[in-house]
Short mmCIF file of N, CA and C in Angstrom, two decimals:
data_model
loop_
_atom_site.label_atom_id
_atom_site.label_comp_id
_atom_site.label_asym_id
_atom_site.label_seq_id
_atom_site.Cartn_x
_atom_site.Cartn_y
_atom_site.Cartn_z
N UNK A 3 0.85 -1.18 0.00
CA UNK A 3 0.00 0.00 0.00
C UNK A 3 0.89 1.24 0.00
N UNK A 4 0.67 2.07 -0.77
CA UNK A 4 1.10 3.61 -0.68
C UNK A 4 1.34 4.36 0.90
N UNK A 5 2.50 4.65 1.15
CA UNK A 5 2.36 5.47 2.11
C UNK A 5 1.65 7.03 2.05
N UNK A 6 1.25 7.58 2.66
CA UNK A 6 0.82 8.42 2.92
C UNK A 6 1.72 9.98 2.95
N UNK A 7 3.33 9.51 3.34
CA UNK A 7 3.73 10.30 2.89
C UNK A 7 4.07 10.71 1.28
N UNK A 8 4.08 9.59 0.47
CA UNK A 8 4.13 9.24 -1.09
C UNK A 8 2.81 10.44 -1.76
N UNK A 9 1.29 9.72 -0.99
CA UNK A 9 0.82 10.42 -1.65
C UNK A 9 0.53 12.15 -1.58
N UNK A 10 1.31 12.46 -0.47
CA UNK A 10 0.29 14.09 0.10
C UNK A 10 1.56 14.71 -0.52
N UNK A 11 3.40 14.22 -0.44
CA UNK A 11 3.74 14.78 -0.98
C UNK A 11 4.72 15.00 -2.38
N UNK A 12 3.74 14.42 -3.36
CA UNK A 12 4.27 14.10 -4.14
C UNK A 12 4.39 15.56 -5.42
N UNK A 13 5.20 15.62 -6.65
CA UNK A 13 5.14 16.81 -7.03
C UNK A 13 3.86 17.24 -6.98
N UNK A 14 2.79 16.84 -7.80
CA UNK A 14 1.68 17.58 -7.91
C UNK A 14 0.64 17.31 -7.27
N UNK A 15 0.84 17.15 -5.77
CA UNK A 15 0.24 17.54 -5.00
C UNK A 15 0.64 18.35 -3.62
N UNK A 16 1.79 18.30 -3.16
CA UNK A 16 2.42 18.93 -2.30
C UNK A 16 1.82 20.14 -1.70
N UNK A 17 2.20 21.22 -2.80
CA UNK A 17 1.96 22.68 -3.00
C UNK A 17 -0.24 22.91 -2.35
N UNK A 18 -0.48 21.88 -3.36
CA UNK A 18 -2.25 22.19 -2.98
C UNK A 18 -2.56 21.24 -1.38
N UNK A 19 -1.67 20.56 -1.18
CA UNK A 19 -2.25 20.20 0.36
C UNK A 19 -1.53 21.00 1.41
N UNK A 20 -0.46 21.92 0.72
CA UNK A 20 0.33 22.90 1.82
C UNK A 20 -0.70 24.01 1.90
N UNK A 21 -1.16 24.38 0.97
CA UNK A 21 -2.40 25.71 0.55
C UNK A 21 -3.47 25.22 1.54
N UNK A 22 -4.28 23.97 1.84
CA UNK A 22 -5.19 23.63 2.17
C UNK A 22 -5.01 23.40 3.93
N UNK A 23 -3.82 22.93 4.13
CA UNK A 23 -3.39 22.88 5.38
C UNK A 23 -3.54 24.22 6.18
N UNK A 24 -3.07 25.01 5.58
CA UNK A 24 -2.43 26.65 5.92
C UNK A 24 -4.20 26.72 6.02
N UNK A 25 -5.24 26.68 5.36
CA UNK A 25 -6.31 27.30 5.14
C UNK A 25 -7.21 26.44 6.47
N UNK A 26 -6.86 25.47 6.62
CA UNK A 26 -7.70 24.76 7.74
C UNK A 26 -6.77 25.03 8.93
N UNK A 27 -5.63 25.82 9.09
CA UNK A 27 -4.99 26.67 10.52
C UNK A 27 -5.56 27.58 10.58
N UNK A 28 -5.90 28.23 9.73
CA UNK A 28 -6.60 29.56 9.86
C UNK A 28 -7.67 29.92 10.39
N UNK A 29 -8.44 28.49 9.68
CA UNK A 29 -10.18 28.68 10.08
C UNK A 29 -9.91 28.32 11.98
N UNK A 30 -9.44 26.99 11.94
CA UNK A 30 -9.20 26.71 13.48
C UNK A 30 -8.93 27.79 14.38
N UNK A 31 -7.85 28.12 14.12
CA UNK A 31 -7.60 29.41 15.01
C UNK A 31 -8.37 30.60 14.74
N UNK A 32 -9.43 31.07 13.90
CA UNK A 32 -10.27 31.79 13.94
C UNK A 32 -11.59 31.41 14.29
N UNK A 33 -11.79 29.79 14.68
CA UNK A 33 -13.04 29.70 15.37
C UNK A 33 -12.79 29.43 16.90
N UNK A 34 -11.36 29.54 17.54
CA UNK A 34 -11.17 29.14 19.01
C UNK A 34 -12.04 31.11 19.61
N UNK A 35 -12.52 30.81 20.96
CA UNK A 35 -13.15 31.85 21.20
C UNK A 35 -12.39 31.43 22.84
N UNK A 36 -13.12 32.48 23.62
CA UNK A 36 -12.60 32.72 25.23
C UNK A 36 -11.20 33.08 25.03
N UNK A 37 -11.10 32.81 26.45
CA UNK A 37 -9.78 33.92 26.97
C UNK A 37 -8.44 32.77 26.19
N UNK A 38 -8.94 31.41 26.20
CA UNK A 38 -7.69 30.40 25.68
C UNK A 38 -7.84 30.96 24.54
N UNK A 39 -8.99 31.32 23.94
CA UNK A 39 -8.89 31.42 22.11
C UNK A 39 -8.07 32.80 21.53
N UNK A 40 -8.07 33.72 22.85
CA UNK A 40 -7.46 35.07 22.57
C UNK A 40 -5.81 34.86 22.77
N UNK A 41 -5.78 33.94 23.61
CA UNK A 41 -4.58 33.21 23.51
C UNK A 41 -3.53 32.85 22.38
N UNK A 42 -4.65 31.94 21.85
CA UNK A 42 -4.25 31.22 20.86
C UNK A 42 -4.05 32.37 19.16
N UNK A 43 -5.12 32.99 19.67
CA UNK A 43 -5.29 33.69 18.01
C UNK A 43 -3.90 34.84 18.31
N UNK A 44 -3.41 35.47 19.83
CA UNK A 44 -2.60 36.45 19.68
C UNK A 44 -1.56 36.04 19.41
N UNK A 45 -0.74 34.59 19.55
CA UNK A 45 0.69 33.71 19.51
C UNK A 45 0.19 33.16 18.13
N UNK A 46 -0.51 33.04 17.56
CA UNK A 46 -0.70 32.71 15.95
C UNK A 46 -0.48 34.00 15.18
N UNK A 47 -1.19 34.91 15.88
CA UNK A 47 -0.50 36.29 14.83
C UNK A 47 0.88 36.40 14.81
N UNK A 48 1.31 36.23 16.25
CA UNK A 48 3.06 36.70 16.40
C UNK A 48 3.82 35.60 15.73
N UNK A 49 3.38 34.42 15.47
CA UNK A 49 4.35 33.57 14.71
C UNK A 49 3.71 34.12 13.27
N UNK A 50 2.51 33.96 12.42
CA UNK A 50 2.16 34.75 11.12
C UNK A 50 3.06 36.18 10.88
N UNK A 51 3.44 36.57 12.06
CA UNK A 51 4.64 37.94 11.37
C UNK A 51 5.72 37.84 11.73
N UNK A 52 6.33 36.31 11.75
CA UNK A 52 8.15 36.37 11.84
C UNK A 52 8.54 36.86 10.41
N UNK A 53 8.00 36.61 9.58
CA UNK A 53 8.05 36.96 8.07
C UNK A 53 7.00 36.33 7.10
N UNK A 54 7.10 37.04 5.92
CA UNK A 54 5.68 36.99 4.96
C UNK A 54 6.03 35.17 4.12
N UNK A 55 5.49 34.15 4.84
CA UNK A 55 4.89 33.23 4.00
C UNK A 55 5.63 31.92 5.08
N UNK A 56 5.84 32.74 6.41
CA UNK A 56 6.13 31.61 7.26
C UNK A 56 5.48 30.47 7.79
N UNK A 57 4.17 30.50 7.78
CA UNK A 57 3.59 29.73 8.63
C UNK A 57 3.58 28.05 6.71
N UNK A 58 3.32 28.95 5.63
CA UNK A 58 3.40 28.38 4.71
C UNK A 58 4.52 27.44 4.63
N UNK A 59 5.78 27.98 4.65
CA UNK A 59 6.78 27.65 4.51
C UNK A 59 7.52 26.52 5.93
N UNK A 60 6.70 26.41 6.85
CA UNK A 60 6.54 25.56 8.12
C UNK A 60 5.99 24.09 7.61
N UNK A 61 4.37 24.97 7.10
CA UNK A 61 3.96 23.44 6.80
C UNK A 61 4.42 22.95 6.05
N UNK A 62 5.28 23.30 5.10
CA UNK A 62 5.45 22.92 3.48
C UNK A 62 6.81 21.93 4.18
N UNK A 63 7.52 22.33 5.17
CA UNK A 63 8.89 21.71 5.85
C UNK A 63 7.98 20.34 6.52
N UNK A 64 7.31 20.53 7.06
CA UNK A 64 6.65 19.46 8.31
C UNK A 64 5.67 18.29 7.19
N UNK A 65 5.27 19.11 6.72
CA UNK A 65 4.43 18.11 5.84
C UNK A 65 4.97 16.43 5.80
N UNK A 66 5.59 16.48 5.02
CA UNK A 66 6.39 14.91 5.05
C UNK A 66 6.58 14.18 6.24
N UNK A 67 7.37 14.79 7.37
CA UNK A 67 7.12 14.39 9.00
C UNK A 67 6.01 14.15 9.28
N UNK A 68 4.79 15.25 9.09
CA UNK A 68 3.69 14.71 9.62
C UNK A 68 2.90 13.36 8.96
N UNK A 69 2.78 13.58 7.71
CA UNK A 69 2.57 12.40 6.81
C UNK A 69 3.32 10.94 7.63
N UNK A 70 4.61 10.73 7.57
CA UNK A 70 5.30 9.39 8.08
C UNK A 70 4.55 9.40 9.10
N UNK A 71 4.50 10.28 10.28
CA UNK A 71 4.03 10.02 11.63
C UNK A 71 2.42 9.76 12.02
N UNK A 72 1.62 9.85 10.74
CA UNK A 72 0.28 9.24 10.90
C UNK A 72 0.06 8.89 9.93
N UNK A 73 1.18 7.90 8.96
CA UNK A 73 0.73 6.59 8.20
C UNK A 73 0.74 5.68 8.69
N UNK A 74 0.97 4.71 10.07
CA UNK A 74 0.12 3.79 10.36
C UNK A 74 -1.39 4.13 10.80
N UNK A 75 -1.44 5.15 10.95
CA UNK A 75 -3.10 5.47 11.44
C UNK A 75 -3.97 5.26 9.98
N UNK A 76 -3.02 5.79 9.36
CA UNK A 76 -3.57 6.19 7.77
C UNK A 76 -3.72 4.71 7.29
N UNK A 77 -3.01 3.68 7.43
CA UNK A 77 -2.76 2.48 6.93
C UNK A 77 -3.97 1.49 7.58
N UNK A 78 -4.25 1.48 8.94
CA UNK A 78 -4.88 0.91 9.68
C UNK A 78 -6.38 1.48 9.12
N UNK A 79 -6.50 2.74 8.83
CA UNK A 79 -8.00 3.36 8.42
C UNK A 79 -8.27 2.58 7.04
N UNK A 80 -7.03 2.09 6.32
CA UNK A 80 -7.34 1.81 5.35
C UNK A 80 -7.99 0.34 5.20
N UNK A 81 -7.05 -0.55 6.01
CA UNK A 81 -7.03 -2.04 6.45
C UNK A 81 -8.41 -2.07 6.89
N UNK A 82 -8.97 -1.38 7.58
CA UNK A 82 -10.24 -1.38 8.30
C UNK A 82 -11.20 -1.32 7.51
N UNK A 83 -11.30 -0.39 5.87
CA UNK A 83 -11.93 -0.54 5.32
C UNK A 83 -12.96 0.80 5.55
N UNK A 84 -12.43 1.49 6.08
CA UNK A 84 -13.76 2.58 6.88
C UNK A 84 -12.92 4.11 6.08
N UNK A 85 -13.46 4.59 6.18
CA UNK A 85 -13.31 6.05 5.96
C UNK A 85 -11.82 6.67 7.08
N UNK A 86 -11.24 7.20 6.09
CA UNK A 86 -9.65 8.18 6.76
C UNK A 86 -10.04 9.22 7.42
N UNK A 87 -11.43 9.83 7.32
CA UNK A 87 -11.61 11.14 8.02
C UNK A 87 -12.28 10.28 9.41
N UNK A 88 -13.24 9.18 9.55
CA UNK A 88 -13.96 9.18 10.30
C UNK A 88 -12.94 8.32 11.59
N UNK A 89 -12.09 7.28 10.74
CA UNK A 89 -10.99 6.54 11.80
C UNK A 89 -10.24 7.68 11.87
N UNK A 90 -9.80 8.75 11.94
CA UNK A 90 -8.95 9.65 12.28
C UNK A 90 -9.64 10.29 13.60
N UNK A 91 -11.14 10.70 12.99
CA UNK A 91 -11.86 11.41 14.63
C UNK A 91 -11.96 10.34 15.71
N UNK A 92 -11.94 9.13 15.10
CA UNK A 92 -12.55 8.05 16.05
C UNK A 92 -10.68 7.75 17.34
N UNK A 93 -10.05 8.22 16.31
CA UNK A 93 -8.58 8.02 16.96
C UNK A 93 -8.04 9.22 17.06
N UNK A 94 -8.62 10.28 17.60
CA UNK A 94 -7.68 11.65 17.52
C UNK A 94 -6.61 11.85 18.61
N UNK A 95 -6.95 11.33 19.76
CA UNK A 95 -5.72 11.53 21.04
C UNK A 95 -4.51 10.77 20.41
N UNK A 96 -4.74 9.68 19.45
CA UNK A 96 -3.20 9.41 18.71
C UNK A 96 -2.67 10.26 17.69
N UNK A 97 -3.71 10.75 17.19
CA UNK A 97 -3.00 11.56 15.68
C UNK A 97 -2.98 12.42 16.50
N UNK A 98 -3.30 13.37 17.33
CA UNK A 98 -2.83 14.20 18.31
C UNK A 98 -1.13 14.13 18.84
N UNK A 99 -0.88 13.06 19.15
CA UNK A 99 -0.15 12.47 20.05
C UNK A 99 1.17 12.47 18.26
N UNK A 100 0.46 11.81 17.36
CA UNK A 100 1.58 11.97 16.41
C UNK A 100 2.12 13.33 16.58
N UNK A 101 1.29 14.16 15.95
CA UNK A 101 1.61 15.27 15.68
C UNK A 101 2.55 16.29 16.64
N UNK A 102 2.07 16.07 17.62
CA UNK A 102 2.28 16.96 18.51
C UNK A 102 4.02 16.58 18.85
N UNK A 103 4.02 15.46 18.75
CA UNK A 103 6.00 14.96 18.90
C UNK A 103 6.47 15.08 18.18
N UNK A 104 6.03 15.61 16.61
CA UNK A 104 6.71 16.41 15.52
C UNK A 104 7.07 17.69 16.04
N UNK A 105 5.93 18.61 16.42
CA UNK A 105 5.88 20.05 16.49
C UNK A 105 6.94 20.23 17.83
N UNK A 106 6.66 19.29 18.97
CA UNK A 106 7.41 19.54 19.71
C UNK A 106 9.34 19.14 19.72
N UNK A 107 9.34 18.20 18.78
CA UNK A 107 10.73 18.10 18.05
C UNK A 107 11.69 20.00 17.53
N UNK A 108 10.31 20.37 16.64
CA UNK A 108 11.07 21.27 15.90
C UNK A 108 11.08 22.54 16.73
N UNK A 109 10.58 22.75 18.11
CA UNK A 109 10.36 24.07 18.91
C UNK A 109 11.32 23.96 19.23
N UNK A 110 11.65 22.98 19.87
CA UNK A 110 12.77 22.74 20.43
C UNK A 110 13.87 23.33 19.78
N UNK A 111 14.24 22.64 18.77
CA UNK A 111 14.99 22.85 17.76
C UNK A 111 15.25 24.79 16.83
N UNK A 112 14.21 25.23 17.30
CA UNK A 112 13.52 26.64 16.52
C UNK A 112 14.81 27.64 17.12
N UNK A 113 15.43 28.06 16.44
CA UNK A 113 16.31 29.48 16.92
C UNK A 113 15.43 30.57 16.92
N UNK A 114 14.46 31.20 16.51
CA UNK A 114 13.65 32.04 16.87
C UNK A 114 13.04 31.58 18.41
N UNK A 115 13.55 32.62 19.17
CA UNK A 115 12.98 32.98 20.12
C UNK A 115 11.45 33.07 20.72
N UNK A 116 11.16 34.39 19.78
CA UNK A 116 9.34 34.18 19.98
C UNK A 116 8.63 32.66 19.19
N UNK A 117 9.67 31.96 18.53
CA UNK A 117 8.58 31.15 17.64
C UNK A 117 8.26 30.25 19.36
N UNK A 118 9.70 29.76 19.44
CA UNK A 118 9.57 29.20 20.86
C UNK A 118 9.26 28.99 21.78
N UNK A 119 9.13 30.62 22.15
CA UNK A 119 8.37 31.08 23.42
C UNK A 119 6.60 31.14 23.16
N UNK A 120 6.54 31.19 22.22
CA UNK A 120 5.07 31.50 21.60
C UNK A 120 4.37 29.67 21.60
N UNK A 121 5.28 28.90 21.43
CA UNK A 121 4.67 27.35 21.68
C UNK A 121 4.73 26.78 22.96
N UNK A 122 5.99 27.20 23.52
CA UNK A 122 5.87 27.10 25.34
C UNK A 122 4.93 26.97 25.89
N UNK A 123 4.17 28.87 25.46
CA UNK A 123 3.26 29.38 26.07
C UNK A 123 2.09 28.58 25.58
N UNK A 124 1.85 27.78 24.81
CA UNK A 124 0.81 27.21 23.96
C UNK A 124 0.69 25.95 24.29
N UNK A 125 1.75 25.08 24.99
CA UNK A 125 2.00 23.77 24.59
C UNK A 125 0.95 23.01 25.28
N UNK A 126 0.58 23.66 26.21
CA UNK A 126 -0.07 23.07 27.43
C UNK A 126 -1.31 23.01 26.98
N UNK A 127 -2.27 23.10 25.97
CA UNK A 127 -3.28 23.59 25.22
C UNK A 127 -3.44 22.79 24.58
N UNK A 128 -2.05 22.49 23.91
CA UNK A 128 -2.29 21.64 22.32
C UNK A 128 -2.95 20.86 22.07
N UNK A 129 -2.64 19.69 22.91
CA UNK A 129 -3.17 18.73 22.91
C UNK A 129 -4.85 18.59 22.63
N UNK A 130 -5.31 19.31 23.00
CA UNK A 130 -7.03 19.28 23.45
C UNK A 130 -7.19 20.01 21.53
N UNK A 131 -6.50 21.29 21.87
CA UNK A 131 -6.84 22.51 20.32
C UNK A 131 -6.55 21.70 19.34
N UNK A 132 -5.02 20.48 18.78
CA UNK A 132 -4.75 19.56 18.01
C UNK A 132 -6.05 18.64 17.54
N UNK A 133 -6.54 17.85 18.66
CA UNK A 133 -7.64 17.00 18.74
C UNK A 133 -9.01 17.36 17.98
N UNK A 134 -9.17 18.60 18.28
CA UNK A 134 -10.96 19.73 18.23
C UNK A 134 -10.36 19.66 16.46
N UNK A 135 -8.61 19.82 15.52
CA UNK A 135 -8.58 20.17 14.42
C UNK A 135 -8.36 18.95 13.73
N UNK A 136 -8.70 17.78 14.33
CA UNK A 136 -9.03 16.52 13.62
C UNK A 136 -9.44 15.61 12.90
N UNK A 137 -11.09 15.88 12.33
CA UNK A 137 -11.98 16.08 11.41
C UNK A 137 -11.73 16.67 10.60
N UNK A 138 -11.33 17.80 10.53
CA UNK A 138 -10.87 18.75 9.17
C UNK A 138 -9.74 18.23 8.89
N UNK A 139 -8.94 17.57 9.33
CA UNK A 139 -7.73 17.11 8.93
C UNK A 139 -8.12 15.89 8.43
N UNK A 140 -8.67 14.96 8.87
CA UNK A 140 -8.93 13.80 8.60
C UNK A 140 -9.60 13.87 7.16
N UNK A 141 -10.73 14.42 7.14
CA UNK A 141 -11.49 14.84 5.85
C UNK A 141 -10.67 15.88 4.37
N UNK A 142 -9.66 16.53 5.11
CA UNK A 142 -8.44 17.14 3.50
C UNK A 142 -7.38 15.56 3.32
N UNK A 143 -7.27 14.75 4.47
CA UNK A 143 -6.35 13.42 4.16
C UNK A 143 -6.94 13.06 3.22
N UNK A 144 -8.46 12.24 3.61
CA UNK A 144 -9.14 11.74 2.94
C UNK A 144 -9.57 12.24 1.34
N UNK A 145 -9.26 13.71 1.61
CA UNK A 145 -9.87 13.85 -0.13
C UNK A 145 -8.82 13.93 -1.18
N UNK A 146 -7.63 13.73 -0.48
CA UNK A 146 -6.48 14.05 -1.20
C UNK A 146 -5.60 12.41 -1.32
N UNK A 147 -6.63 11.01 -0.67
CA UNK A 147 -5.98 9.94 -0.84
C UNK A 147 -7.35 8.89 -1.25
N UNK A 148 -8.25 9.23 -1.54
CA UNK A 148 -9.43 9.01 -1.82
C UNK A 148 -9.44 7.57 -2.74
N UNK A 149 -8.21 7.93 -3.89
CA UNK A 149 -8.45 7.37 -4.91
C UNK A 149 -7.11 6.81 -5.01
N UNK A 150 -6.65 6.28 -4.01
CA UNK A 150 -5.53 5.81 -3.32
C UNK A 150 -5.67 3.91 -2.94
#
């Protein structure tokens, strides 16, 4: 079976699941509300202005990482026979759990200061905010491996 990183980033598709990614961060962090969501939306602006096409140029780096790190989820949704968006919600504290040991790999790693300090301040959150952006993730996997 195709890995998952094969198909999301392959030439001609890469670029339109980096566009689509970036577009389902956006909506997320523009539908978090309360004092966590003012949180969240003010450390999303301050990383959106380290420079013009960063947050792009993040996912477009992570993409592939994230891909490897939830193709057995991806593989198992498949084996199962069920839908990639719906075994993804049905399993989100793992694709959570993928993800989040990517992101927390590269903070670490981040010589920007505020990018750093700006996930610190966030990290404690993630987990739950990662989870809630699961479905939408699951459902751009799914439409972009459909025919896979």
């Amino acid at each position: 079976m195709t890995s998952l990183a094969d198909l999301l980033t392959n030439d001609g598709k890469k670029a339109v699941v980096v566009d689509e990614c970036c577009v389902l961060i956006d909506e997320e962090v523009g539908d978090k509300s309360g004092l966590s969501g003012l949180a969240i939306k003010a450390g999303y602006g301050a990383i959106k202005g380290v420079s013009p096409g960063f947050v792009r140029s993040v996912v477009g780096d992570l993409l592939p990482k994230f891909a490897k790190a939830l193709d057995p989820l991806y593989q198992e949704a498949k084996q199962s026979g069920g839908q990639v968006g719906s075994y993804f919600t049905q399993h989100r504290a793992r694709v959570a759990d993928a993800l989040l040991a990517i992101t927390d790999v590269q903070a670490e790693r981040s010589r920007s200061g505020l990018v750093k300090g700006t996930y610190d301040r966030l990290r404690g959150s993630a987990k739950k905010n990662v989870e809630a952006t699961v479905p939408r993730l699951g459902k751009l996997i799914e439409r972009h491996t459909s025919n896979a």
